[in-house]
Amino acid sequence: MINAWYLYLFFSAALILAGLLCLLTKRNLIRLFIGIMVIGKGLSLLLVSTGFARANILLAQALVVTFIVVEVSLVAAALALIINIYRTTGSLDVRKLTRLKG
Amino acid sequence: MIVQTALLVGLVLFSVLAIVLRDLLKAAISLAVASLLLGIVFFRMNAPYAGVFEISVVAGLITVLFILTIALTNAGEEVRESRIVRWVFPLFFLAFIVIDALVMKGLLQKIPALPSAPEIGTFGDVLWKGRTLDLVGQIAVILAGVFAVLALFRKRDKHD
C-alpha cells in the first residue's frame, strides 16, 4: 500500500510542476488559470491517495469535496474578473496589466 | 495496478496538452478529459463521493464556465507567447520527470508508516459530524463567490 503511494506522489508532483511552469512562462490570462486548475488536480490527487494509503479514505474524501467547492467559487470569481479585464484593456495579455491607467 | 498507472499517465498527458495546445477551446476540453480521468482514478481508489464531485462539478460545470469565458473574450488568440517558452516548457518538464522518478525511487520505503486508526462509520458521519466547521466554511465561500460575481457584473452608473 505504501509503495503504491509513491506512484501517486510521483504523478501529483508532475502535475503540480506542470501547473507551476505554466504560471511562470505563459502570458494569456485564461491559460494561466488553466495552470492553476492543473495544480488543483495535483493537490486533490495527493489528498485522496494519501487517504487511500493510510486507510483514512473517508476523511480524505471530505477534504477533497470541500476543496472542489472552494475551487468552483474561485473559478467563478476569477473568470468574471478576466472578462472585466478584457472589457477594460481589450486584451488578455498579462503584460498589459502592468501599465497604470487611471 | 497497470490500469491505474495508465489512467494516471493519461491524466498527466491531458493536463500537459491543456497547457501546451494553442487553441484555447481544445485546451479547455482536454482539461475536462483530465478531470474525467481523475474522477475514474478516485472511483478505483474507493472514493466514490470525491469521484462524483470531480466528474460532475470540475469536468462539467468548470468546463462550461471556461468555454463561456473563451466565447466572451474572442481576442484571446492574439496574445503572443514568447518563442523560448515552446522549448523551455517540454525541456524543463522532462528534466523534472526524470528527477522526480529518481527521488521517488530513492525515497521508496524510507519514510516510516505512522500508525493510523481505521475509520469507522460512513462518509456522511465523517462529513457531517467530523467536519461540521468545513461545511459552514463552504457555505461562506459559496456566498462570497456569488457576491463577487454580482459585484463584478453590476450595471455601471450613468456618471461613470
mmCIF file of C-alpha atoms in Angstrom:
data_model
loop_
_atom_site.group_PDB
_atom_site.id
_atom_site.type_symbol
_atom_site.label_atom_id
_atom_site.label_comp_id
_atom_site.label_asym_id
_atom_site.label_seq_id
_atom_site.Cartn_x
_atom_site.Cartn_y
_atom_site.Cartn_z
ATOM 1 C CA MET A 1 0.000 0.000 0.000
ATOM 2 C CA ILE A 2 2.814 2.394 0.941
ATOM 3 C CA ASN A 3 4.683 1.501 -2.276
ATOM 4 C CA ALA A 4 1.674 2.461 -4.362
ATOM 5 C CA TRP A 5 1.627 5.791 -2.505
ATOM 6 C CA TYR A 6 4.981 6.752 -4.091
ATOM 7 C CA LEU A 7 3.480 6.215 -7.548
ATOM 8 C CA TYR A 8 0.663 8.666 -6.782
ATOM 9 C CA LEU A 9 3.175 11.064 -5.214
ATOM 10 C CA PHE A 10 5.217 10.948 -8.429
ATOM 11 C CA PHE A 11 2.227 11.812 -10.626
ATOM 12 C CA SER A 12 0.899 14.562 -8.363
ATOM 13 C CA ALA A 13 4.370 16.176 -8.237
ATOM 14 C CA ALA A 14 4.447 16.084 -12.067
ATOM 15 C CA LEU A 15 1.002 17.763 -12.251
ATOM 16 C CA ILE A 16 1.960 20.477 -9.750
ATOM 17 C CA LEU A 17 5.195 21.227 -11.617
ATOM 18 C CA ALA A 18 3.364 21.412 -14.969
ATOM 19 C CA GLY A 19 0.983 23.985 -13.462
ATOM 20 C CA LEU A 20 3.832 25.994 -11.921
ATOM 21 C CA LEU A 21 5.751 26.047 -15.230
ATOM 22 C CA CYS A 22 2.581 27.245 -16.972
ATOM 23 C CA LEU A 23 2.205 30.067 -14.407
ATOM 24 C CA LEU A 24 5.843 31.083 -14.894
ATOM 25 C CA THR A 25 6.005 31.032 -18.689
ATOM 26 C CA LYS A 26 2.608 31.781 -20.273
ATOM 27 C CA ARG A 27 1.080 35.205 -20.870
ATOM 28 C CA ASN A 28 -2.568 34.535 -21.707
ATOM 29 C CA LEU A 29 -4.775 35.047 -18.626
ATOM 30 C CA ILE A 30 -7.086 32.095 -19.404
ATOM 31 C CA ARG A 31 -4.020 29.890 -19.933
ATOM 32 C CA LEU A 32 -2.641 30.967 -16.543
ATOM 33 C CA PHE A 33 -5.926 29.970 -14.984
ATOM 34 C CA ILE A 34 -5.757 26.540 -16.655
ATOM 35 C CA GLY A 35 -2.352 26.216 -14.929
ATOM 36 C CA ILE A 36 -3.974 26.906 -11.551
ATOM 37 C CA MET A 37 -6.598 24.208 -12.273
ATOM 38 C CA VAL A 38 -3.833 21.694 -13.097
ATOM 39 C CA ILE A 39 -2.160 22.467 -9.742
ATOM 40 C CA GLY A 40 -5.550 21.888 -8.062
ATOM 41 C CA LYS A 41 -5.833 18.468 -9.736
ATOM 42 C CA GLY A 42 -2.396 17.514 -8.440
ATOM 43 C CA LEU A 43 -3.354 18.539 -4.911
ATOM 44 C CA SER A 44 -6.634 16.620 -4.851
ATOM 45 C CA LEU A 45 -4.882 13.521 -6.228
ATOM 46 C CA LEU A 46 -2.317 13.882 -3.417
ATOM 47 C CA LEU A 47 -5.039 14.169 -0.736
ATOM 48 C CA VAL A 48 -7.065 11.171 -1.913
ATOM 49 C CA SER A 49 -4.033 8.947 -2.496
ATOM 50 C CA THR A 50 -2.633 9.713 0.965
ATOM 51 C CA GLY A 51 -6.006 8.855 2.483
ATOM 52 C CA PHE A 52 -6.063 5.643 0.432
ATOM 53 C CA ALA A 53 -2.567 4.614 1.520
ATOM 54 C CA ARG A 54 -3.259 5.322 5.217
ATOM 55 C CA ALA A 55 -6.754 3.712 5.210
ATOM 56 C CA ASN A 56 -8.307 7.100 6.005
ATOM 57 C CA ILE A 57 -10.231 7.459 2.747
ATOM 58 C CA LEU A 58 -13.407 8.960 4.280
ATOM 59 C CA LEU A 59 -11.619 11.948 5.800
ATOM 60 C CA ALA A 60 -9.651 12.472 2.566
ATOM 61 C CA GLN A 61 -12.904 12.447 0.586
ATOM 62 C CA ALA A 62 -14.446 15.040 2.920
ATOM 63 C CA LEU A 63 -11.414 17.295 2.417
ATOM 64 C CA VAL A 64 -11.482 16.862 -1.384
ATOM 65 C CA VAL A 65 -15.205 17.692 -1.538
ATOM 66 C CA THR A 66 -14.510 20.902 0.439
ATOM 67 C CA PHE A 67 -11.597 21.673 -1.888
ATOM 68 C CA ILE A 68 -13.762 21.228 -5.004
ATOM 69 C CA VAL A 69 -16.438 23.589 -3.643
ATOM 70 C CA VAL A 70 -13.801 26.238 -2.897
ATOM 71 C CA GLU A 71 -12.313 25.695 -6.383
ATOM 72 C CA VAL A 72 -15.677 26.289 -8.084
ATOM 73 C CA SER A 73 -16.309 29.625 -6.388
ATOM 74 C CA LEU A 74 -12.692 30.629 -7.098
ATOM 75 C CA VAL A 75 -13.199 29.803 -10.791
ATOM 76 C CA ALA A 76 -16.455 31.767 -10.987
ATOM 77 C CA ALA A 77 -14.956 34.888 -9.379
ATOM 78 C CA ALA A 78 -11.690 34.723 -11.342
ATOM 79 C CA LEU A 79 -13.354 34.211 -14.730
ATOM 80 C CA ALA A 80 -15.665 37.184 -14.020
ATOM 81 C CA LEU A 81 -12.533 39.223 -13.254
ATOM 82 C CA ILE A 82 -10.900 38.052 -16.500
ATOM 83 C CA ILE A 83 -13.968 39.128 -18.533
ATOM 84 C CA ASN A 84 -13.874 42.555 -16.833
ATOM 85 C CA ILE A 85 -10.156 42.917 -17.557
ATOM 86 C CA TYR A 86 -10.830 42.035 -21.204
ATOM 87 C CA ARG A 87 -13.551 44.709 -21.402
ATOM 88 C CA THR A 88 -11.246 47.339 -19.866
ATOM 89 C CA THR A 89 -7.984 46.638 -21.683
ATOM 90 C CA GLY A 90 -9.267 44.863 -24.825
ATOM 91 C CA SER A 91 -6.717 42.101 -24.440
ATOM 92 C CA LEU A 92 -5.915 39.066 -22.317
ATOM 93 C CA ASP A 93 -2.184 39.745 -22.120
ATOM 94 C CA VAL A 94 -0.845 39.875 -18.541
ATOM 95 C CA ARG A 95 1.882 42.310 -19.557
ATOM 96 C CA LYS A 96 -0.734 44.956 -20.343
ATOM 97 C CA LEU A 97 -1.914 44.844 -16.730
ATOM 98 C CA THR A 98 1.367 46.367 -15.553
ATOM 99 C CA ARG A 99 0.528 49.670 -17.201
ATOM 100 C CA LEU A 100 -1.087 52.036 -14.735
ATOM 101 C CA LYS A 101 -4.279 53.574 -16.028
ATOM 102 C CA GLY A 102 -6.416 55.981 -14.084
ATOM 103 C CA MET B 1 -2.263 -1.505 -10.883
ATOM 104 C CA ILE B 2 -1.490 -1.326 -14.621
ATOM 105 C CA VAL B 3 -4.897 0.198 -15.388
ATOM 106 C CA GLN B 4 -4.406 2.749 -12.587
ATOM 107 C CA THR B 5 -0.942 3.703 -13.919
ATOM 108 C CA ALA B 6 -2.333 4.069 -17.448
ATOM 109 C CA LEU B 7 -5.097 6.343 -16.136
ATOM 110 C CA LEU B 8 -2.552 8.473 -14.242
ATOM 111 C CA VAL B 9 -0.302 8.738 -17.326
ATOM 112 C CA GLY B 10 -3.350 9.844 -19.329
ATOM 113 C CA LEU B 11 -4.188 12.390 -16.616
ATOM 114 C CA VAL B 12 -0.712 13.974 -16.788
ATOM 115 C CA LEU B 13 -0.723 13.811 -20.613
ATOM 116 C CA PHE B 14 -4.060 15.614 -20.987
ATOM 117 C CA SER B 15 -3.095 18.206 -18.348
ATOM 118 C CA VAL B 16 0.125 18.988 -20.250
ATOM 119 C CA LEU B 17 -1.888 19.136 -23.500
ATOM 120 C CA ALA B 18 -4.244 21.657 -21.855
ATOM 121 C CA ILE B 19 -1.225 23.860 -21.143
ATOM 122 C CA VAL B 20 0.601 23.371 -24.446
ATOM 123 C CA LEU B 21 -2.238 23.406 -27.027
ATOM 124 C CA ARG B 22 -2.566 26.740 -28.825
ATOM 125 C CA ASP B 23 -6.336 26.662 -29.327
ATOM 126 C CA LEU B 24 -7.943 27.650 -26.017
ATOM 127 C CA LEU B 25 -11.137 25.700 -26.752
ATOM 128 C CA LYS B 26 -9.181 22.476 -27.273
ATOM 129 C CA ALA B 27 -7.210 23.253 -24.109
ATOM 130 C CA ALA B 28 -10.430 23.575 -22.070
ATOM 131 C CA ILE B 29 -11.741 20.281 -23.467
ATOM 132 C CA SER B 30 -8.514 18.431 -22.679
ATOM 133 C CA LEU B 31 -8.709 19.831 -19.129
ATOM 134 C CA ALA B 32 -12.202 18.295 -18.906
ATOM 135 C CA VAL B 33 -10.865 14.929 -20.142
ATOM 136 C CA ALA B 34 -8.125 15.123 -17.483
ATOM 137 C CA SER B 35 -10.793 15.712 -14.796
ATOM 138 C CA LEU B 36 -12.759 12.742 -16.104
ATOM 139 C CA LEU B 37 -9.684 10.503 -15.816
ATOM 140 C CA LEU B 38 -9.006 11.836 -12.293
ATOM 141 C CA GLY B 39 -12.608 11.016 -11.357
ATOM 142 C CA ILE B 40 -12.172 7.442 -12.600
ATOM 143 C CA VAL B 41 -8.925 7.170 -10.566
ATOM 144 C CA PHE B 42 -10.881 8.294 -7.472
ATOM 145 C CA PHE B 43 -13.575 5.682 -8.143
ATOM 146 C CA ARG B 44 -10.913 2.972 -8.340
ATOM 147 C CA MET B 45 -9.430 4.161 -5.009
ATOM 148 C CA ASN B 46 -12.769 3.538 -3.216
ATOM 149 C CA ALA B 47 -13.546 7.272 -3.086
ATOM 150 C CA PRO B 48 -16.906 7.438 -4.920
ATOM 151 C CA TYR B 49 -18.071 10.773 -3.456
ATOM 152 C CA ALA B 50 -14.883 12.589 -4.436
ATOM 153 C CA GLY B 51 -15.123 10.956 -7.893
ATOM 154 C CA VAL B 52 -18.732 12.063 -8.398
ATOM 155 C CA PHE B 53 -17.873 15.632 -7.368
ATOM 156 C CA GLU B 54 -14.796 15.668 -9.606
ATOM 157 C CA ILE B 55 -16.690 14.419 -12.676
ATOM 158 C CA SER B 56 -19.909 16.410 -12.265
ATOM 159 C CA VAL B 57 -18.534 19.701 -10.940
ATOM 160 C CA VAL B 58 -14.972 20.017 -12.238
ATOM 161 C CA ALA B 59 -15.388 18.214 -15.583
ATOM 162 C CA GLY B 60 -18.903 19.587 -16.162
ATOM 163 C CA LEU B 61 -19.507 22.978 -14.564
ATOM 164 C CA ILE B 62 -15.990 24.429 -14.708
ATOM 165 C CA THR B 63 -15.561 23.412 -18.365
ATOM 166 C CA VAL B 64 -18.825 25.195 -19.219
ATOM 167 C CA LEU B 65 -17.582 28.321 -17.386
ATOM 168 C CA PHE B 66 -14.251 28.158 -19.259
ATOM 169 C CA ILE B 67 -15.916 27.774 -22.664
ATOM 170 C CA LEU B 68 -18.289 30.656 -21.844
ATOM 171 C CA THR B 69 -15.332 32.887 -20.971
ATOM 172 C CA ILE B 70 -13.443 31.899 -24.127
ATOM 173 C CA ALA B 71 -16.539 32.719 -26.216
ATOM 174 C CA LEU B 72 -16.966 36.109 -24.496
ATOM 175 C CA THR B 73 -13.295 37.074 -24.941
ATOM 176 C CA ASN B 74 -12.673 36.015 -28.518
ATOM 177 C CA ALA B 75 -9.465 38.023 -28.897
ATOM 178 C CA GLY B 76 -7.557 35.687 -26.601
ATOM 179 C CA GLU B 77 -5.770 34.175 -29.576
ATOM 180 C CA GLU B 78 -3.926 37.437 -30.219
ATOM 181 C CA VAL B 79 -1.759 37.119 -27.136
ATOM 182 C CA ARG B 80 1.722 36.282 -28.302
ATOM 183 C CA GLU B 81 3.623 33.752 -26.244
ATOM 184 C CA SER B 82 7.385 34.101 -26.269
ATOM 185 C CA ARG B 83 9.219 31.720 -28.581
ATOM 186 C CA ILE B 84 11.637 30.397 -25.996
ATOM 187 C CA VAL B 85 8.695 29.023 -23.988
ATOM 188 C CA ARG B 86 7.978 26.422 -26.662
ATOM 189 C CA TRP B 87 11.358 24.858 -25.930
ATOM 190 C CA VAL B 88 11.635 25.648 -22.243
ATOM 191 C CA PHE B 89 8.358 24.029 -21.160
ATOM 192 C CA PRO B 90 8.886 20.475 -22.519
ATOM 193 C CA LEU B 91 12.585 20.562 -21.650
ATOM 194 C CA PHE B 92 12.060 21.523 -18.009
ATOM 195 C CA PHE B 93 9.103 19.162 -17.703
ATOM 196 C CA LEU B 94 11.049 16.143 -18.990
ATOM 197 C CA ALA B 95 14.030 17.018 -16.771
ATOM 198 C CA PHE B 96 11.719 17.249 -13.760
ATOM 199 C CA ILE B 97 10.044 13.921 -14.586
ATOM 200 C CA VAL B 98 13.473 12.222 -14.534
ATOM 201 C CA ILE B 99 14.446 13.909 -11.232
ATOM 202 C CA ASP B 100 11.014 13.090 -9.787
ATOM 203 C CA ALA B 101 11.333 9.412 -10.703
ATOM 204 C CA LEU B 102 14.841 9.200 -9.200
ATOM 205 C CA VAL B 103 13.773 10.925 -5.956
ATOM 206 C CA MET B 104 10.701 8.717 -5.540
ATOM 207 C CA LYS B 105 12.807 5.609 -6.193
ATOM 208 C CA GLY B 106 15.305 6.801 -3.579
ATOM 209 C CA LEU B 107 12.583 7.554 -1.043
ATOM 210 C CA LEU B 108 10.911 4.170 -1.518
ATOM 211 C CA GLN B 109 10.282 2.614 1.920
ATOM 212 C CA LYS B 110 12.412 5.210 3.713
ATOM 213 C CA ILE B 111 9.519 7.187 5.173
ATOM 214 C CA PRO B 112 8.187 5.242 8.161
ATOM 215 C CA ALA B 113 4.492 4.494 8.057
ATOM 216 C CA LEU B 114 2.860 6.185 11.034
ATOM 217 C CA PRO B 115 0.184 4.187 12.794
ATOM 218 C CA SER B 116 -3.333 5.236 11.878
ATOM 219 C CA ALA B 117 -6.575 4.122 13.423
ATOM 220 C CA PRO B 118 -9.004 2.517 10.971
ATOM 221 C CA GLU B 119 -12.064 4.633 10.276
ATOM 222 C CA ILE B 120 -15.496 3.712 11.476
ATOM 223 C CA GLY B 121 -18.874 4.890 10.214
ATOM 224 C CA THR B 122 -19.895 6.137 6.799
ATOM 225 C CA PHE B 123 -18.905 9.102 4.655
ATOM 226 C CA GLY B 124 -21.941 11.009 5.942
ATOM 227 C CA ASP B 125 -20.852 10.538 9.560
ATOM 228 C CA VAL B 126 -17.332 11.811 8.833
ATOM 229 C CA LEU B 127 -18.531 14.787 6.758
ATOM 230 C CA TRP B 128 -21.445 15.944 8.899
ATOM 231 C CA LYS B 129 -20.138 15.118 12.390
ATOM 232 C CA GLY B 130 -16.364 15.309 11.992
ATOM 233 C CA ARG B 131 -16.019 18.240 9.613
ATOM 234 C CA THR B 132 -19.009 20.398 10.547
ATOM 235 C CA LEU B 133 -16.971 23.611 10.542
ATOM 236 C CA ASP B 134 -15.821 22.849 6.965
ATOM 237 C CA LEU B 135 -19.449 22.821 5.832
ATOM 238 C CA VAL B 136 -20.068 26.244 7.411
ATOM 239 C CA GLY B 137 -16.925 27.473 5.656
ATOM 240 C CA GLN B 138 -18.178 26.031 2.343
ATOM 241 C CA ILE B 139 -21.449 27.957 2.662
ATOM 242 C CA ALA B 140 -19.475 31.142 3.392
ATOM 243 C CA VAL B 141 -17.196 30.560 0.380
ATOM 244 C CA ILE B 142 -20.144 29.923 -1.969
ATOM 245 C CA LEU B 143 -21.857 33.126 -0.756
ATOM 246 C CA ALA B 144 -18.595 35.054 -1.180
ATOM 247 C CA GLY B 145 -18.288 33.749 -4.764
ATOM 248 C CA VAL B 146 -21.883 34.696 -5.586
ATOM 249 C CA PHE B 147 -21.432 38.220 -4.193
ATOM 250 C CA ALA B 148 -18.097 38.614 -6.014
ATOM 251 C CA VAL B 149 -19.700 37.725 -9.365
ATOM 252 C CA LEU B 150 -22.668 40.029 -8.659
ATOM 253 C CA ALA B 151 -20.316 42.892 -7.767
ATOM 254 C CA LEU B 152 -18.184 42.364 -10.873
ATOM 255 C CA PHE B 153 -21.151 42.302 -13.277
ATOM 256 C CA ARG B 154 -23.275 45.065 -11.751
ATOM 257 C CA LYS B 155 -24.629 47.755 -14.044
ATOM 258 C CA ARG B 156 -22.463 50.810 -14.332
ATOM 259 C CA ASP B 157 -23.815 54.134 -13.064
ATOM 260 C CA LYS B 158 -24.557 56.788 -15.652
ATOM 261 C CA HIS B 159 -21.876 59.059 -14.190
ATOM 262 C CA ASP B 160 -19.062 56.562 -14.817
#
